[in-house]
């Protein structure tokens, strides 16, 4: 699974700004996900933006006061160089539709068309593709609205709803109240293959009722068959229980709430896990091309946040250990040290 987060999108845009025409007057986002890409381009380059529907109606978004300049206050009719952008392109239907609507509106101007992510470095419907991301692929802004959910195992607490607080997690009346009234978090719009949760089997009825009330469709609900929270904690069965089911299933991805558990599930199942806490996919082979590519994408952004050289070095090592795991990190270190 090739996964890209909002941070990945921003990095792809910033690193490709030099490829765009220097004198763009306006950025237009193709609804809906293209509006996110247009916003990031607009903020990075400090140029006006709008969405496609508003553009066709002659309206642009107003700007704030912190980065004001005269170019931000012009009317649509004064903006001749226009960039139309979408988050991704595959078949090209959305971009073709955008082109057709602009042409039908008779709007004159010098138009450029771009996509942040594409299946190929070039596409007939765009002038620029920032980064190639092949299928199967999933994005942070659509991972709960993706057809691949039918082939996924999905955690409940921390993914579909907020985690219980310590006070709520009493394995008694407070916990039952939480299960009945849990606050929704990520709402899926596609049917989920398997819901795999460390909630205890004795809470199945309450869990099923909450899922039905929130319109969450799924094929199977897999719960932990233990008598109590204390027994679950004694056995430390959270990650191993999820990993065991995931390993035996036909699922292609596990969507987990916590980073540490995601790494544990990956290690025990030998299959990839997406963590919604970090929006990073952990891979069973830490030295595989997808794993190393993800590490390379995420490292620069994290290092930029650290001021000292020693801090950056420590962060790089910590990140390498987290992504690669202990064995992968030592293996990579030994390869680097090995004489030619």
Coordinates of N, CA and C in Angstrom, one line a residue, residues 63-292:
X63 N -8.3 37.0 1.6 CA -7.0 36.6 2.3 C -7.0 37.2 3.7
X64 N -6.1 36.7 4.5 CA -5.9 37.2 5.8 C -5.1 38.5 5.8
X65 N -4.7 39.0 7.0 CA -4.0 40.3 7.0 C -2.5 40.1 7.2
X66 N -2.0 38.9 7.5 CA -0.6 38.7 7.9 C 0.3 38.7 6.6
X67 N -0.2 38.3 5.5 CA 0.7 38.3 4.3 C 0.1 39.1 3.1
X68 N -0.5 40.2 3.5 CA -1.2 41.0 2.5 C -0.2 41.7 1.5
X69 N -0.7 41.7 0.2 CA 0.0 42.4 -0.8 C -1.0 42.7 -1.9
X70 N -0.7 43.7 -2.7 CA -1.7 44.2 -3.7 C -2.3 43.1 -4.6
X71 N -1.4 42.1 -4.9 CA -1.8 41.0 -5.9 C -2.9 40.2 -5.3
X72 N -3.1 40.2 -3.9 CA -4.1 39.3 -3.3 C -5.5 40.0 -3.4
X73 N -5.6 41.2 -3.8 CA -6.8 42.0 -3.8 C -7.5 42.2 -5.1
X74 N -6.9 41.5 -6.2 CA -7.4 41.8 -7.5 C -8.7 40.9 -7.7
X75 N -9.5 41.3 -8.8 CA -10.7 40.6 -9.2 C -10.3 39.4 -10.1
X76 N -11.2 38.5 -10.3 CA -10.9 37.4 -11.1 C -10.6 37.8 -12.5
X77 N -11.3 38.8 -13.0 CA -11.1 39.3 -14.4 C -9.7 39.9 -14.6
X78 N -9.0 40.2 -13.5 CA -7.6 40.7 -13.7 C -6.6 39.6 -13.6
X79 N -7.0 38.4 -13.3 CA -6.0 37.3 -13.2 C -6.0 36.5 -14.4
X80 N -4.9 36.6 -15.2 CA -4.8 36.0 -16.5 C -4.1 34.6 -16.4
X81 N -3.1 34.4 -15.5 CA -2.4 33.2 -15.4 C -3.0 32.4 -14.3
X82 N -3.6 31.2 -14.6 CA -4.4 30.5 -13.6 C -3.8 29.0 -13.6
X83 N -3.6 28.5 -12.3 CA -3.2 27.2 -12.1 C -4.4 26.4 -11.6
X84 N -4.8 25.3 -12.3 CA -5.9 24.5 -11.8 C -5.2 23.2 -11.3
X85 N -5.5 22.8 -10.0 CA -4.8 21.7 -9.4 C -5.7 20.8 -8.7
X86 N -5.4 19.5 -8.7 CA -6.1 18.4 -8.0 C -5.1 17.7 -7.2
X87 N -5.6 16.9 -6.2 CA -4.7 16.2 -5.3 C -4.0 15.0 -6.0
X88 N -4.8 14.4 -6.9 CA -4.2 13.2 -7.6 C -4.9 13.1 -9.0
X89 N -4.3 12.3 -9.8 CA -4.9 11.9 -11.1 C -4.6 10.5 -11.5
X90 N -5.6 9.8 -12.0 CA -5.5 8.4 -12.4 C -6.0 8.3 -13.8
X91 N -7.3 8.2 -13.9 CA -7.9 8.2 -15.2 C -8.0 9.5 -15.9
X92 N -8.1 10.6 -15.1 CA -8.2 11.9 -15.6 C -9.6 12.5 -15.8
X93 N -10.6 11.8 -15.3 CA -12.0 12.3 -15.5 C -12.2 13.6 -14.8
X94 N -11.8 13.8 -13.6 CA -12.0 15.0 -12.8 C -11.4 16.2 -13.5
X95 N -10.1 16.0 -14.0 CA -9.4 17.1 -14.7 C -10.1 17.4 -16.0
X96 N -10.5 16.4 -16.7 CA -11.2 16.6 -18.0 C -12.5 17.4 -17.8
X97 N -13.2 17.0 -16.8 CA -14.4 17.8 -16.4 C -14.1 19.2 -16.1
X98 N -13.0 19.5 -15.3 CA -12.7 20.8 -15.0 C -12.3 21.6 -16.2
X99 N -11.5 21.0 -17.1 CA -11.2 21.7 -18.4 C -12.5 22.1 -19.2
X100 N -13.4 21.1 -19.3 CA -14.6 21.3 -20.1 C -15.4 22.4 -19.5
X101 N -15.5 22.5 -18.2 CA -16.4 23.5 -17.5 C -15.8 24.9 -17.7
X102 N -14.4 25.0 -17.7 CA -13.8 26.3 -17.9 C -14.0 26.7 -19.3
X103 N -13.8 25.8 -20.3 CA -14.0 26.1 -21.7 C -15.4 26.5 -22.0
X104 N -16.4 25.8 -21.4 CA -17.8 26.1 -21.6 C -18.2 27.5 -21.1
X105 N -17.5 27.9 -20.0 CA -17.8 29.2 -19.4 C -17.2 30.3 -20.2
X106 N -16.3 30.0 -21.2 CA -15.7 31.0 -22.0 C -14.8 31.9 -21.3
X107 N -14.1 31.4 -20.2 CA -13.2 32.3 -19.5 C -11.9 32.3 -20.2
X108 N -11.4 33.5 -20.5 CA -10.1 33.6 -21.2 C -9.0 33.7 -20.2
X109 N -7.8 33.1 -20.6 CA -6.7 33.2 -19.7 C -5.6 32.1 -20.1
X110 N -4.5 32.2 -19.4 CA -3.4 31.2 -19.7 C -3.5 30.2 -18.6
X111 N -4.0 29.0 -18.9 CA -4.3 28.0 -17.9 C -3.2 26.9 -17.8
X112 N -2.8 26.5 -16.6 CA -1.9 25.4 -16.4 C -2.7 24.4 -15.5
X113 N -2.5 23.1 -15.8 CA -3.2 22.1 -15.0 C -2.1 21.2 -14.3
X114 N -2.4 20.9 -13.0 CA -1.4 20.1 -12.3 C -2.1 19.1 -11.3
X115 N -1.4 18.1 -11.0 CA -1.8 17.1 -10.0 C -0.6 16.9 -9.1
X116 N -0.9 16.8 -7.8 CA 0.2 16.5 -6.8 C 0.7 15.1 -7.0
X117 N -0.2 14.1 -7.1 CA 0.2 12.7 -7.2 C -0.4 12.1 -8.5
X118 N 0.4 11.3 -9.2 CA -0.1 10.7 -10.4 C 0.5 9.3 -10.5
X119 N -0.1 8.5 -11.4 CA 0.3 7.2 -11.7 C 1.6 7.2 -12.6
X120 N 1.7 8.2 -13.3 CA 2.8 8.4 -14.3 C 3.4 9.8 -14.1
X121 N 4.7 10.0 -14.5 CA 5.3 11.3 -14.4 C 4.6 12.3 -15.3
X122 N 3.9 11.9 -16.3 CA 3.2 12.7 -17.2 C 1.8 12.2 -17.5
X123 N 0.8 13.1 -17.7 CA -0.5 12.7 -18.0 C -1.1 13.6 -19.0
X124 N -1.9 13.1 -20.0 CA -2.4 14.0 -21.0 C -3.3 15.1 -20.5
X125 N -3.9 14.9 -19.4 CA -4.8 15.9 -18.9 C -4.1 17.0 -18.0
X126 N -2.9 16.8 -17.7 CA -2.1 17.8 -16.9 C -0.9 18.2 -17.5
X127 N -0.4 19.4 -17.1 CA 0.9 19.9 -17.6 C 2.0 19.4 -16.6
X128 N 1.7 19.2 -15.3 CA 2.7 18.9 -14.3 C 2.1 17.8 -13.4
X129 N 2.8 16.8 -13.1 CA 2.6 15.8 -12.0 C 3.7 15.9 -11.1
X130 N 3.5 16.3 -9.8 CA 4.5 16.5 -8.9 C 5.3 15.2 -8.4
X131 N 4.5 14.2 -8.2 CA 5.1 12.9 -7.6 C 4.4 11.7 -8.1
X132 N 5.1 10.7 -8.5 CA 4.4 9.4 -8.9 C 4.1 8.6 -7.7
X133 N 2.9 8.2 -7.6 CA 2.5 7.3 -6.5 C 1.6 6.2 -7.2
X134 N 2.1 5.0 -7.2 CA 1.4 3.9 -7.9 C 0.3 3.3 -7.1
X135 N -0.6 2.6 -7.7 CA -1.6 1.7 -7.1 C -0.9 0.5 -6.5
X136 N -1.4 -0.1 -5.4 CA -2.5 0.5 -4.6 C -2.1 1.7 -3.7
X137 N -2.9 2.7 -3.7 CA -2.5 3.9 -2.9 C -3.7 4.4 -2.1
X138 N -3.4 5.1 -1.0 CA -4.4 5.6 -0.1 C -3.8 6.9 0.4
X139 N -4.7 7.9 0.7 CA -4.2 9.2 1.2 C -4.9 9.5 2.6
X140 N -4.2 10.3 3.4 CA -4.7 10.6 4.7 C -6.1 11.2 4.6
X141 N -6.4 12.0 3.6 CA -7.7 12.7 3.5 C -8.8 11.9 2.9
X142 N -8.4 10.6 2.5 CA -9.5 9.8 2.0 C -9.5 8.3 2.5
X143 N -8.6 8.0 3.5 CA -8.4 6.6 3.9 C -9.7 6.0 4.4
X144 N -10.7 6.8 4.9 CA -11.9 6.3 5.4 C -13.0 6.3 4.4
X145 N -12.7 6.7 3.2 CA -13.6 6.8 2.1 C -13.1 6.0 0.9
X146 N -12.4 5.0 1.1 CA -11.7 4.2 0.1 C -12.2 2.8 -0.1
X147 N -12.3 2.4 -1.3 CA -12.8 1.0 -1.6 C -12.0 -0.1 -0.9
X148 N -10.7 0.3 -0.6 CA -9.8 -0.7 0.0 C -10.3 -1.1 1.4
X149 N -11.2 -0.3 2.0 CA -11.6 -0.7 3.4 C -12.2 -2.0 3.4
X150 N -12.8 -2.5 2.3 CA -13.4 -3.9 2.3 C -12.3 -4.9 2.5
X151 N -11.0 -4.5 2.3 CA -9.9 -5.5 2.4 C -9.0 -5.1 3.6
X152 N -9.6 -4.4 4.5 CA -8.8 -3.9 5.7 C -9.4 -4.4 7.0
X153 N -8.4 -4.6 8.0 CA -8.8 -4.7 9.4 C -8.7 -3.3 10.0
X154 N -9.7 -3.0 10.8 CA -9.8 -1.6 11.3 C -10.0 -1.7 12.8
X155 N -9.2 -1.0 13.6 CA -9.4 -0.9 15.0 C -10.6 0.0 15.3
X156 N -11.2 0.0 16.5 CA -12.4 0.8 16.8 C -11.9 2.0 17.6
X157 N -11.5 1.8 18.9 CA -11.1 2.9 19.8 C -9.9 3.6 19.2
X158 N -10.0 4.9 19.1 CA -8.9 5.7 18.5 C -8.9 5.8 17.0
X159 N -9.8 5.1 16.4 CA -10.0 5.2 14.9 C -11.4 5.6 14.6
X160 N -12.4 4.8 14.9 CA -13.8 5.1 14.7 C -14.4 6.0 15.7
X161 N -13.8 5.9 16.9 CA -14.3 6.8 18.0 C -13.1 7.1 18.9
X162 N -13.3 8.1 19.8 CA -12.3 8.5 20.7 C -12.0 7.4 21.7
X163 N -10.8 7.3 22.2 CA -10.4 6.4 23.2 C -11.1 6.7 24.5
X164 N -11.5 5.7 25.4 CA -12.0 6.0 26.7 C -10.9 6.7 27.6
X165 N -11.4 7.5 28.5 CA -10.5 8.1 29.4 C -10.2 7.0 30.5
X166 N -9.3 7.3 31.4 CA -9.0 6.4 32.5 C -10.2 6.2 33.4
X167 N -10.9 7.3 33.6 CA -12.2 7.2 34.4 C -13.2 6.3 33.8
X168 N -13.3 6.5 32.4 CA -14.3 5.7 31.7 C -14.0 4.2 31.6
X169 N -12.7 3.9 31.6 CA -12.2 2.6 31.3 C -12.1 1.7 32.6
X170 N -13.3 1.6 33.3 CA -13.3 0.9 34.5 C -13.8 -0.6 34.4
X171 N -14.1 -1.0 33.2 CA -14.7 -2.4 33.0 C -16.0 -2.6 33.8
X172 N -16.7 -1.4 33.9 CA -18.0 -1.5 34.7 C -19.0 -0.5 34.1
X173 N -19.8 0.1 35.0 CA -20.8 1.0 34.5 C -20.3 2.2 33.7
X174 N -19.2 2.8 34.1 CA -18.6 3.9 33.4 C -18.2 3.5 32.0
X175 N -17.6 2.3 31.9 CA -17.2 1.9 30.5 C -18.4 1.5 29.7
X176 N -19.4 1.0 30.3 CA -20.7 0.7 29.5 C -21.3 2.0 29.0
X177 N -21.2 3.0 29.8 CA -21.8 4.3 29.3 C -20.9 4.8 28.2
X178 N -19.6 4.7 28.3 CA -18.7 5.1 27.2 C -19.1 4.4 25.9
X179 N -19.2 3.0 26.0 CA -19.5 2.2 24.8 C -20.8 2.7 24.1
X180 N -21.8 3.1 24.9 CA -23.1 3.5 24.4 C -23.0 4.9 23.8
X181 N -22.1 5.8 24.3 CA -22.1 7.2 23.9 C -20.8 7.6 23.3
X182 N -19.9 6.7 22.9 CA -18.6 7.0 22.4 C -18.7 8.1 21.3
X183 N -17.8 9.0 21.3 CA -17.8 10.1 20.4 C -17.2 9.7 19.1
X184 N -17.9 9.8 17.9 CA -17.3 9.3 16.7 C -16.1 10.1 16.3
X185 N -15.1 9.5 15.6 CA -13.9 10.2 15.2 C -13.8 10.1 13.7
X186 N -13.3 9.1 13.1 CA -13.2 8.9 11.6 C -14.4 8.1 11.2
X187 N -15.3 8.7 10.3 CA -16.5 8.1 9.9 C -16.3 7.5 8.5
X188 N -16.3 6.1 8.4 CA -16.1 5.5 7.1 C -17.3 5.6 6.2
X189 N -17.1 5.8 4.9 CA -18.2 5.8 4.0 C -18.2 4.6 3.1
X190 N -17.3 3.6 3.3 CA -17.3 2.3 2.6 C -17.4 1.2 3.6
X191 N -17.9 0.1 3.2 CA -18.0 -1.1 4.1 C -16.6 -1.6 4.5
X192 N -16.4 -1.9 5.7 CA -15.1 -2.4 6.3 C -15.2 -3.9 6.3
X193 N -14.0 -4.5 5.9 CA -13.9 -5.9 5.9 C -14.0 -6.5 7.3
X194 N -13.1 -6.1 8.2 CA -13.1 -6.7 9.5 C -12.8 -5.6 10.6
X195 N -13.7 -5.5 11.6 CA -13.4 -4.6 12.7 C -12.7 -5.5 13.7
X196 N -11.5 -5.2 14.1 CA -10.7 -6.0 15.0 C -10.3 -5.1 16.2
X197 N -10.9 -5.5 17.4 CA -10.8 -4.6 18.5 C -10.4 -5.4 19.8
X198 N -9.7 -4.8 20.7 CA -9.3 -5.4 22.0 C -10.5 -5.3 23.0
X199 N -11.6 -4.7 22.6 CA -12.7 -4.7 23.4 C -13.1 -6.2 23.7
X200 N -13.6 -6.4 24.9 CA -14.0 -7.7 25.4 C -15.3 -8.2 24.7
X201 N -15.3 -9.5 24.5 CA -16.5 -10.2 23.9 C -17.8 -9.9 24.6
X202 N -17.7 -9.7 25.9 CA -18.9 -9.5 26.7 C -19.6 -8.1 26.4
X203 N -18.8 -7.2 25.7 CA -19.4 -5.9 25.3 C -19.8 -5.9 23.8
X204 N -20.0 -7.1 23.2 CA -20.4 -7.1 21.8 C -21.7 -6.4 21.5
X205 N -22.8 -6.7 22.3 CA -24.1 -6.1 22.1 C -24.0 -4.5 22.1
X206 N -23.3 -4.0 23.1 CA -23.2 -2.5 23.2 C -22.4 -2.0 22.0
X207 N -21.4 -2.7 21.6 CA -20.5 -2.3 20.4 C -21.3 -2.3 19.1
X208 N -22.0 -3.4 18.9 CA -22.8 -3.5 17.7 C -23.9 -2.5 17.6
X209 N -24.5 -2.1 18.8 CA -25.6 -1.1 18.8 C -25.0 0.2 18.4
X210 N -23.8 0.6 19.0 CA -23.1 1.9 18.6 C -22.8 1.9 17.1
X211 N -22.3 0.8 16.6 CA -21.9 0.8 15.2 C -23.1 1.0 14.3
X212 N -24.2 0.4 14.7 CA -25.5 0.5 13.9 C -26.0 2.0 14.0
X213 N -26.0 2.6 15.2 CA -26.4 3.9 15.3 C -25.6 4.9 14.5
X214 N -24.3 4.6 14.3 CA -23.5 5.5 13.6 C -23.3 5.1 12.1
X215 N -24.1 4.2 11.6 CA -24.2 3.8 10.2 C -22.9 3.2 9.7
X216 N -22.1 2.5 10.6 CA -20.9 1.9 10.1 C -21.1 0.5 9.7
X217 N -20.8 0.2 8.4 CA -21.1 -1.1 7.8 C -19.8 -1.9 7.9
X218 N -19.9 -3.2 8.1 CA -18.7 -4.1 8.2 C -19.2 -5.5 8.0
X219 N -18.2 -6.4 7.7 CA -18.5 -7.8 7.5 C -18.4 -8.6 8.7
X220 N -17.3 -8.4 9.5 CA -17.1 -9.1 10.7 C -16.6 -8.2 11.9
X221 N -17.1 -8.5 13.1 CA -16.6 -7.8 14.3 C -15.8 -8.8 15.1
X222 N -14.5 -8.7 15.2 CA -13.7 -9.6 15.9 C -13.3 -9.0 17.3
X223 N -13.7 -9.6 18.4 CA -13.4 -9.1 19.7 C -12.6 -10.1 20.6
X224 N -12.0 -9.6 21.6 CA -11.2 -10.4 22.5 C -12.0 -11.2 23.5
X225 N -11.9 -12.5 23.4 CA -12.7 -13.4 24.3 C -11.9 -13.7 25.6
X226 N -11.9 -12.7 26.5 CA -11.4 -12.8 27.8 C -12.4 -12.3 28.8
X227 N -12.3 -12.7 30.1 CA -13.3 -12.4 31.1 C -13.3 -11.0 31.6
X228 N -12.1 -10.3 31.6 CA -12.0 -9.0 32.3 C -10.9 -8.2 31.7
X229 N -10.9 -6.9 32.0 CA -9.8 -6.0 31.6 C -8.5 -6.4 32.3
X230 N -8.6 -6.8 33.6 CA -7.4 -7.2 34.3 C -6.7 -8.4 33.6
X231 N -7.5 -9.4 33.1 CA -6.9 -10.5 32.4 C -6.3 -10.1 31.1
X232 N -6.9 -9.2 30.4 CA -6.4 -8.7 29.2 C -5.1 -8.0 29.4
X233 N -5.0 -7.2 30.5 CA -3.7 -6.5 30.8 C -2.7 -7.5 31.3
X234 N -3.1 -8.5 32.0 CA -2.1 -9.5 32.5 C -1.4 -10.2 31.4
X235 N -2.2 -10.6 30.4 CA -1.7 -11.3 29.2 C -1.0 -10.4 28.2
X236 N -1.3 -9.1 28.3 CA -0.7 -8.1 27.3 C -1.1 -8.5 25.9
X237 N -2.4 -8.8 25.7 CA -2.9 -9.5 24.5 C -3.3 -8.5 23.4
X238 N -3.2 -7.2 23.6 CA -3.8 -6.3 22.6 C -3.2 -6.5 21.2
X239 N -1.9 -6.3 21.1 CA -1.2 -6.4 19.8 C -1.2 -7.8 19.2
X240 N -0.9 -8.8 20.1 CA -0.8 -10.2 19.6 C -2.1 -10.7 19.1
X241 N -3.2 -10.3 19.8 CA -4.5 -10.8 19.4 C -4.9 -10.2 18.0
X242 N -4.6 -8.9 17.8 CA -4.9 -8.3 16.5 C -4.0 -8.8 15.4
X243 N -2.7 -9.0 15.7 CA -1.8 -9.5 14.7 C -2.1 -10.9 14.3
X244 N -2.5 -11.7 15.2 CA -2.8 -13.1 14.9 C -4.0 -13.2 13.9
X245 N -5.1 -12.4 14.2 CA -6.2 -12.5 13.3 C -5.8 -11.9 11.9
X246 N -5.1 -10.8 11.9 CA -4.7 -10.1 10.7 C -3.8 -11.0 9.8
X247 N -2.9 -11.8 10.5 CA -2.0 -12.7 9.8 C -2.7 -13.8 9.0
X248 N -3.8 -14.3 9.7 CA -4.5 -15.4 9.1 C -5.6 -14.9 8.1
X249 N -5.9 -13.7 8.1 CA -7.0 -13.1 7.2 C -6.4 -12.8 5.8
X250 N -7.3 -12.5 4.9 CA -7.0 -12.0 3.6 C -6.8 -10.5 3.5
X251 N -6.8 -9.8 4.6 CA -6.7 -8.4 4.7 C -5.4 -7.9 4.1
X252 N -5.4 -6.8 3.5 CA -4.1 -6.2 2.9 C -3.5 -5.1 3.8
X253 N -4.3 -4.6 4.7 CA -3.9 -3.5 5.6 C -4.6 -3.5 6.9
X254 N -3.9 -3.2 8.0 CA -4.5 -3.0 9.3 C -4.5 -1.5 9.6
X255 N -5.6 -0.9 10.0 CA -5.6 0.5 10.4 C -5.7 0.5 11.9
X256 N -4.7 0.9 12.6 CA -4.5 0.9 14.1 C -4.4 2.3 14.6
X257 N -4.8 2.4 15.9 CA -4.8 3.8 16.5 C -3.4 4.2 17.1
X258 N -2.7 3.3 17.7 CA -1.5 3.6 18.4 C -0.2 3.2 17.7
X259 N 0.8 4.1 17.8 CA 2.1 3.8 17.1 C 2.7 2.5 17.6
X260 N 2.9 2.4 18.9 CA 3.6 1.2 19.4 C 2.9 -0.1 19.0
X261 N 1.5 -0.1 19.1 CA 0.8 -1.3 18.7 C 0.9 -1.6 17.2
X262 N 0.9 -0.5 16.4 CA 1.1 -0.7 15.0 C 2.4 -1.4 14.7
X263 N 3.4 -1.0 15.3 CA 4.7 -1.7 15.1 C 4.7 -3.1 15.6
X264 N 4.0 -3.4 16.7 CA 3.9 -4.7 17.2 C 3.1 -5.6 16.3
X265 N 2.0 -5.1 15.8 CA 1.1 -5.8 14.8 C 1.9 -6.2 13.6
X266 N 2.6 -5.2 13.1 CA 3.5 -5.4 11.9 C 4.5 -6.5 12.1
X267 N 5.1 -6.4 13.2 CA 6.2 -7.4 13.5 C 5.6 -8.8 13.6
X268 N 4.5 -9.0 14.3 CA 3.9 -10.3 14.5 C 3.1 -10.8 13.3
X269 N 2.6 -10.0 12.5 CA 1.7 -10.4 11.4 C 2.5 -10.6 10.1
X270 N 3.6 -9.8 10.0 CA 4.4 -9.8 8.8 C 3.7 -9.0 7.6
X271 N 2.7 -8.1 8.0 CA 2.0 -7.4 7.0 C 1.9 -5.9 7.4
X272 N 1.7 -5.0 6.5 CA 1.7 -3.5 6.8 C 0.6 -3.0 7.6
X273 N 0.9 -2.0 8.4 CA -0.1 -1.4 9.3 C -0.1 0.1 9.2
X274 N -1.2 0.7 9.0 CA -1.3 2.2 9.0 C -1.7 2.7 10.4
X275 N -0.9 3.6 11.0 CA -1.2 4.1 12.3 C -1.8 5.5 12.1
X276 N -3.0 5.7 12.7 CA -3.7 7.1 12.5 C -3.1 8.1 13.5
X277 N -2.4 7.6 14.5 CA -1.7 8.5 15.4 C -0.6 9.3 14.7
X278 N 0.1 8.6 13.8 CA 1.3 9.2 13.2 C 1.0 9.4 11.7
X279 N 0.0 8.7 11.1 CA -0.2 8.7 9.7 C 1.0 8.2 8.9
X280 N 1.6 7.1 9.5 CA 2.7 6.4 8.9 C 2.4 5.0 8.8
X281 N 2.8 4.4 7.7 CA 2.6 2.9 7.5 C 3.9 2.2 7.9
X282 N 3.7 1.2 8.8 CA 4.9 0.4 9.2 C 4.9 -0.8 8.3
X283 N 6.0 -1.2 7.8 CA 6.2 -2.3 6.9 C 6.9 -3.5 7.6
X284 N 6.6 -4.7 7.3 CA 7.3 -5.8 7.9 C 8.7 -5.9 7.5
X285 N 9.1 -5.6 6.3 CA 10.5 -5.6 5.9 C 11.0 -4.1 6.0
X286 N 11.7 -3.8 7.1 CA 12.1 -2.4 7.3 C 13.0 -1.9 6.3
X287 N 13.7 -2.8 5.5 CA 14.6 -2.3 4.5 C 14.1 -2.5 3.1
X288 N 12.7 -2.6 3.0 CA 12.1 -2.7 1.7 C 12.0 -1.3 1.1
X289 N 11.9 -1.2 -0.2 CA 11.8 0.1 -0.9 C 10.7 1.0 -0.3
X290 N 9.4 0.4 -0.1 CA 8.4 1.3 0.4 C 8.7 1.8 1.8
X291 N 9.3 1.0 2.7 CA 9.7 1.4 4.0 C 10.7 2.5 4.0
X292 N 11.8 2.3 3.2 CA 12.9 3.2 3.1 C 12.4 4.5 2.5

